[in-house]
């Protein structure tokens, strides 16, 4: 199993770079960041510094979207980083939650997302692509490589992931839901004539290593609120009791009243009081190192290739070091 670190690009950027260096030194192979132009600093500028100050770390957004950046710009940006640092990027992409909504726009349609996945990958790897009726090719790209990993929850998004993406990003660490969603992705891949095992699986969730379970839960409760934004969209589309979406995912948002993106992805988010301890325990990894190892082994058995650790809490360095000392070696 591979491990990734997920951060927000809060200033100073040097701190983000330092944490990514620390992660690589502790055995992490991936460095991910949020991508929301209004809320945080520009991640692609920061990626150039992360790549410069690490040796093999693979970097990318969790996740970008095809609305705030046009596909040819996204492709050229990744290709530039790859040309400078040697194909060490990955593109996590989704419909766009905070990036689009903070800018006053709706998340992208799945049709637009599916088209963008193919266009960005083709352009970034030096092939021709149709962009709005115009055939484009970036002429200076040589031997480019850009895996496209899609974030998804709902049935149509999971199907699209299996049909087109190189990897699946699932932003929660509940084994029951992981099994259900991985199966949906792999079934869609097989139906599309693809090798289901070729689609990489990345589970992303907060992790807090501590015997003080109450404090760990409070530091990670924000995650249930963030996931709740996507769940609310699913409930609006499919209803509260739909066979299309497991109630194990949707039931907990009944008391959800709203969401302020000024607190997005941050410990202490006041809009997450509706998130019960049970959801924190299911969606996140909290407790002593042994509890993390046990859950990660269960996820690995379900086909998960990477665990990406959200470190938006008050113990970032300690958790990175704990993973490097105890948890990553146990899963190697």
Coordinates of C-alpha atoms in Angstrom, one line a residue:
X1 CA 0.0 0.0 0.0
X2 CA 1.2 3.5 -0.9
X3 CA 0.7 6.5 1.3
X4 CA 0.0 10.1 0.5
X5 CA -0.2 13.4 2.5
X6 CA -3.0 15.8 1.8
X7 CA -2.7 19.5 2.7
X8 CA -4.3 22.8 2.0
X9 CA -2.0 25.4 0.5
X10 CA -2.2 27.9 3.3
X11 CA 0.5 30.5 3.5
X12 CA 3.4 30.3 4.1
X13 CA 4.1 28.0 1.2
X14 CA 7.4 27.1 2.7
X15 CA 5.5 25.3 5.5
X16 CA 3.6 23.2 3.0
X17 CA 6.9 22.3 1.2
X18 CA 8.5 21.4 4.6
X19 CA 5.6 19.1 5.5
X20 CA 5.8 17.4 2.1
X21 CA 9.6 16.9 2.6
X22 CA 8.9 15.5 6.0
X23 CA 6.3 13.1 4.5
X24 CA 8.7 11.8 1.9
X25 CA 11.4 11.2 4.5
X26 CA 8.8 9.1 6.4
X27 CA 7.9 6.9 3.5
X28 CA 5.0 8.8 1.9
X29 CA 5.0 8.5 -2.0
X30 CA 2.3 11.1 -2.8
X31 CA 1.8 14.7 -1.9
X32 CA -1.7 16.0 -2.6
X33 CA -3.3 19.4 -2.0
X34 CA -6.7 21.0 -2.2
X35 CA -7.4 23.2 -5.3
X36 CA -9.7 26.2 -4.7
X37 CA -8.3 29.4 -6.1
X38 CA -10.1 31.8 -3.7
X39 CA -9.7 29.9 -0.5
X40 CA -6.0 28.9 -0.7
X41 CA -2.8 29.8 -2.5
X42 CA -2.2 28.6 -6.1
X43 CA -1.2 24.9 -5.7
X44 CA 0.7 24.5 -9.0
X45 CA 3.1 27.2 -8.0
X46 CA 3.6 25.4 -4.7
X47 CA 4.0 22.0 -6.6
X48 CA 7.1 23.3 -8.3
X49 CA 8.8 24.0 -5.0
X50 CA 7.7 20.6 -3.5
X51 CA 9.1 18.8 -6.6
X52 CA 12.3 20.9 -6.3
X53 CA 12.8 20.0 -2.6
X54 CA 11.9 16.3 -2.8
X55 CA 13.4 13.4 -4.6
X56 CA 10.6 11.1 -5.8
X57 CA 7.4 12.4 -4.3
X58 CA 4.5 12.4 -6.8
X59 CA 2.3 15.5 -6.5
X60 CA -1.1 16.6 -7.6
X61 CA -4.5 18.1 -6.6
X62 CA -7.2 16.4 -4.6
X63 CA -9.0 17.6 -6.6
X64 CA -9.0 20.1 -9.5
X65 CA -12.0 20.5 -11.8
X66 CA -12.6 21.4 -15.5
X67 CA -14.5 24.6 -14.7
X68 CA -12.0 26.9 -12.9
X69 CA -9.2 25.8 -15.2
X70 CA -9.6 25.0 -18.9
X71 CA -8.4 21.6 -20.0
X72 CA -5.6 22.9 -22.2
X73 CA -4.2 25.1 -19.4
X74 CA -4.4 22.2 -16.9
X75 CA -2.6 19.9 -19.3
X76 CA 0.1 22.4 -20.1
X77 CA 0.7 23.1 -16.5
X78 CA 1.1 19.5 -15.6
X79 CA 3.3 18.9 -18.6
X80 CA 5.6 21.7 -17.7
X81 CA 6.1 20.3 -14.2
X82 CA 6.7 16.9 -15.7
X83 CA 9.2 18.3 -18.2
X84 CA 11.1 20.0 -15.3
X85 CA 11.0 17.2 -12.8
X86 CA 10.4 14.0 -14.7
X87 CA 6.8 12.8 -14.8
X88 CA 6.1 13.1 -11.0
X89 CA 2.6 14.4 -11.2
X90 CA -0.9 12.9 -10.9
X91 CA -4.2 14.8 -11.7
X92 CA -7.0 14.2 -9.2
X93 CA -10.1 15.7 -10.7
X94 CA -13.8 16.0 -9.8
X95 CA -16.9 18.1 -10.5
X96 CA -15.7 20.9 -8.2
X97 CA -17.2 21.7 -4.8
X98 CA -15.5 24.6 -3.0
X99 CA -13.7 25.9 -6.1
X100 CA -16.9 26.3 -8.1
X101 CA -19.4 27.2 -5.4
X102 CA -17.2 29.8 -3.8
X103 CA -16.9 31.4 -7.2
X104 CA -20.7 31.5 -7.5
X105 CA -21.0 28.6 -10.0
X106 CA -22.5 25.2 -9.9
X107 CA -20.2 22.1 -10.0
X108 CA -19.4 20.8 -13.4
X109 CA -21.6 18.2 -15.1
X110 CA -20.4 14.6 -15.3
X111 CA -20.4 14.9 -19.1
X112 CA -18.0 17.8 -19.0
X113 CA -15.9 16.0 -16.4
X114 CA -15.7 12.9 -18.5
X115 CA -14.6 14.8 -21.6
X116 CA -12.0 16.8 -19.6
X117 CA -10.4 13.6 -18.3
X118 CA -9.7 12.4 -21.8
X119 CA -8.7 15.8 -23.2
X120 CA -6.3 16.7 -20.3
X121 CA -4.6 13.2 -20.4
X122 CA -4.2 13.3 -24.2
X123 CA -2.8 16.8 -24.3
X124 CA -0.5 16.3 -21.3
X125 CA 0.9 13.2 -22.9
X126 CA 1.5 14.9 -26.2
X127 CA -1.4 13.6 -28.3
X128 CA -4.0 15.6 -30.2
X129 CA -7.4 16.3 -28.6
X130 CA -10.6 18.1 -29.6
X131 CA -11.2 21.1 -27.4
X132 CA -14.4 22.8 -28.2
X133 CA -14.3 21.8 -31.9
X134 CA -10.6 22.8 -32.3
X135 CA -8.0 20.1 -32.7
X136 CA -5.1 21.0 -30.4
X137 CA -1.7 19.4 -29.6
X138 CA 1.0 20.8 -27.3
X139 CA 4.1 20.5 -29.6
X140 CA 6.9 20.6 -27.1
X141 CA 5.8 17.6 -25.0
X142 CA 8.1 14.6 -25.2
X143 CA 7.3 11.3 -23.3
X144 CA 4.8 13.0 -21.0
X145 CA 2.8 10.9 -18.6
X146 CA -0.3 12.0 -16.6
X147 CA -2.5 9.6 -14.7
X148 CA -6.0 10.9 -14.3
X149 CA -7.7 9.9 -11.0
X150 CA -11.3 10.8 -10.4
X151 CA -13.1 11.6 -7.1
X152 CA -16.6 10.1 -6.9
X153 CA -19.4 9.0 -4.6
X154 CA -22.7 8.7 -6.6
X155 CA -23.5 5.8 -8.9
X156 CA -23.1 7.8 -12.2
X157 CA -19.8 9.3 -11.1
X158 CA -18.6 5.9 -10.0
X159 CA -19.5 4.4 -13.4
X160 CA -17.7 7.3 -15.1
X161 CA -14.6 6.6 -13.0
X162 CA -14.5 3.0 -14.1
X163 CA -15.1 3.9 -17.7
X164 CA -12.4 6.6 -18.1
X165 CA -10.1 7.2 -15.1
X166 CA -6.8 5.7 -14.2
X167 CA -7.6 5.9 -10.5
X168 CA -10.5 6.3 -8.1
X169 CA -10.3 8.7 -5.2
X170 CA -12.8 7.9 -2.4
X171 CA -12.9 10.6 0.3
X172 CA -13.8 8.5 3.3
X173 CA -12.3 5.4 5.0
X174 CA -15.4 3.3 5.9
X175 CA -14.7 -0.3 4.9
X176 CA -18.4 -1.1 4.1
X177 CA -18.7 1.9 1.7
X178 CA -15.3 1.3 0.3
X179 CA -16.2 -2.2 -0.7
X180 CA -19.5 -1.0 -2.2
X181 CA -17.9 1.8 -4.2
X182 CA -14.8 -0.1 -5.4
X183 CA -17.1 -2.8 -6.7
X184 CA -19.1 -0.2 -8.6
X185 CA -16.0 1.2 -10.2
X186 CA -14.5 -2.1 -11.1
X187 CA -17.8 -3.4 -12.6
X188 CA -18.0 -0.3 -14.7
X189 CA -14.5 -0.7 -15.9
X190 CA -15.2 -4.3 -16.9
X191 CA -18.4 -3.3 -18.7
X192 CA -16.4 -0.7 -20.7
X193 CA -13.9 -3.4 -21.8
X194 CA -11.1 -2.2 -19.4
X195 CA -9.0 -4.2 -17.0
X196 CA -10.7 -3.5 -13.6
X197 CA -7.5 -4.2 -11.7
X198 CA -5.8 -1.5 -13.7
X199 CA -7.9 1.2 -12.0
X200 CA -5.9 2.3 -8.9
X201 CA -7.9 2.9 -5.7
X202 CA -7.1 5.7 -3.3
X203 CA -8.9 6.1 0.0
X204 CA -8.4 9.6 1.4
X205 CA -9.4 10.6 5.0
X206 CA -8.1 12.4 8.1
X207 CA -5.9 10.4 10.4
X208 CA -5.0 11.3 14.0
X209 CA -2.8 9.1 16.0
X210 CA -3.6 9.4 19.7
X211 CA -4.9 7.5 22.7
X212 CA -7.1 10.6 23.4
X213 CA -10.0 9.5 21.3
X214 CA -12.3 12.4 22.2
X215 CA -9.7 15.0 21.1
X216 CA -8.9 13.1 17.9
X217 CA -12.5 13.0 17.0
X218 CA -12.9 16.8 17.5
X219 CA -9.8 17.4 15.3
X220 CA -11.3 15.3 12.5
X221 CA -15.1 16.1 12.7
X222 CA -14.7 18.7 10.0
X223 CA -14.4 15.9 7.5
X224 CA -17.9 14.7 8.0
X225 CA -19.1 18.2 7.1
X226 CA -17.0 18.3 3.9
X227 CA -18.3 14.9 2.8
X228 CA -21.8 16.1 3.7
X229 CA -21.7 18.6 0.9
X230 CA -21.4 15.8 -1.7
X231 CA -23.9 13.6 0.2
X232 CA -26.4 16.5 0.2
X233 CA -26.1 16.6 -3.6
X234 CA -26.8 12.9 -3.8
X235 CA -29.8 13.1 -1.6
X236 CA -31.2 16.0 -3.6
X237 CA -30.8 13.9 -6.8
X238 CA -31.8 10.4 -5.6
X239 CA -33.8 11.0 -2.5
X240 CA -33.3 10.0 1.1
X241 CA -34.0 6.3 0.7
X242 CA -32.7 5.3 -2.7
X243 CA -31.4 1.9 -3.7
X244 CA -28.8 3.8 -5.8
X245 CA -27.0 5.2 -2.8
X246 CA -26.4 3.3 0.5
X247 CA -28.1 4.8 3.6
X248 CA -24.8 4.2 5.4
X249 CA -23.5 7.2 3.4
X250 CA -26.6 9.5 3.4
X251 CA -28.4 9.0 6.7
X252 CA -26.1 11.1 8.9
X253 CA -26.8 14.5 7.1
X254 CA -30.5 14.7 8.3
X255 CA -29.6 17.4 10.8
X256 CA -27.3 19.3 8.4
X257 CA -28.4 23.0 8.1
X258 CA -25.8 24.7 5.9
X259 CA -22.2 25.1 5.2
X260 CA -19.8 28.1 5.2
X261 CA -16.8 27.6 3.0
X262 CA -14.7 30.0 5.0
X263 CA -14.2 27.0 7.4
X264 CA -13.9 24.4 4.7
X265 CA -11.6 21.5 5.6
X266 CA -10.6 23.0 9.0
X267 CA -10.6 21.6 12.5
X268 CA -13.2 23.3 14.6
X269 CA -15.5 24.0 11.7
X270 CA -18.7 25.3 13.3
X271 CA -20.9 23.8 10.6
X272 CA -20.1 20.2 11.5
X273 CA -22.0 19.9 14.8
X274 CA -24.4 17.5 13.1
X275 CA -21.6 14.9 12.5
X276 CA -21.8 12.2 15.2
X277 CA -18.8 10.4 16.7
X278 CA -19.9 7.2 14.8
X279 CA -19.3 8.9 11.4
X280 CA -16.0 10.3 12.5
X281 CA -14.9 6.8 13.5
X282 CA -16.2 5.3 10.3
X283 CA -15.0 7.9 7.9
X284 CA -11.6 8.7 9.5
X285 CA -8.7 6.9 11.2
X286 CA -8.5 7.9 14.9
X287 CA -6.9 6.3 17.9
X288 CA -3.6 4.6 18.7
X289 CA -1.3 3.3 15.9
X290 CA -2.6 -0.2 16.2
X291 CA -6.2 0.9 15.4
X292 CA -4.9 2.6 12.2
X293 CA -3.0 -0.5 11.2
X294 CA -6.0 -2.7 11.7
X295 CA -8.3 -0.5 9.6
X296 CA -5.7 0.0 6.8
X297 CA -5.2 -3.7 6.6
X298 CA -8.9 -4.1 6.1
X299 CA -8.9 -1.5 3.4
X300 CA -5.9 -3.1 1.7
X301 CA -7.8 -6.4 1.6
X302 CA -10.6 -4.6 -0.2
X303 CA -8.2 -3.6 -3.0
X304 CA -7.1 -0.1 -1.8
X305 CA -3.7 0.8 -3.3
X306 CA -3.1 4.1 -1.5
X307 CA -4.2 5.8 1.7
X308 CA -4.0 9.6 1.5
X309 CA -3.9 11.2 4.9
X310 CA -5.6 14.5 5.4
X311 CA -3.5 16.5 8.0
X312 CA -5.7 19.4 8.7
X313 CA -5.5 19.3 12.5
X314 CA -3.2 20.3 15.4
X315 CA -0.7 17.4 15.2
X316 CA 0.5 17.4 11.6
X317 CA 4.2 16.7 12.3
X318 CA 3.4 14.1 15.0
X319 CA 1.0 12.2 12.8
X320 CA 3.4 12.2 9.8
X321 CA 6.2 10.9 12.1
X322 CA 3.9 8.3 13.7
X323 CA 3.0 7.0 10.3
X324 CA 6.6 6.8 9.3
X325 CA 7.7 5.1 12.4
X326 CA 4.9 2.6 13.0
X327 CA 2.2 2.5 10.5
X328 CA 3.8 2.6 7.0
X329 CA 6.3 -0.1 7.9
X330 CA 3.5 -2.4 9.0
X331 CA 1.7 -2.0 5.7
X332 CA 4.8 -2.2 3.4

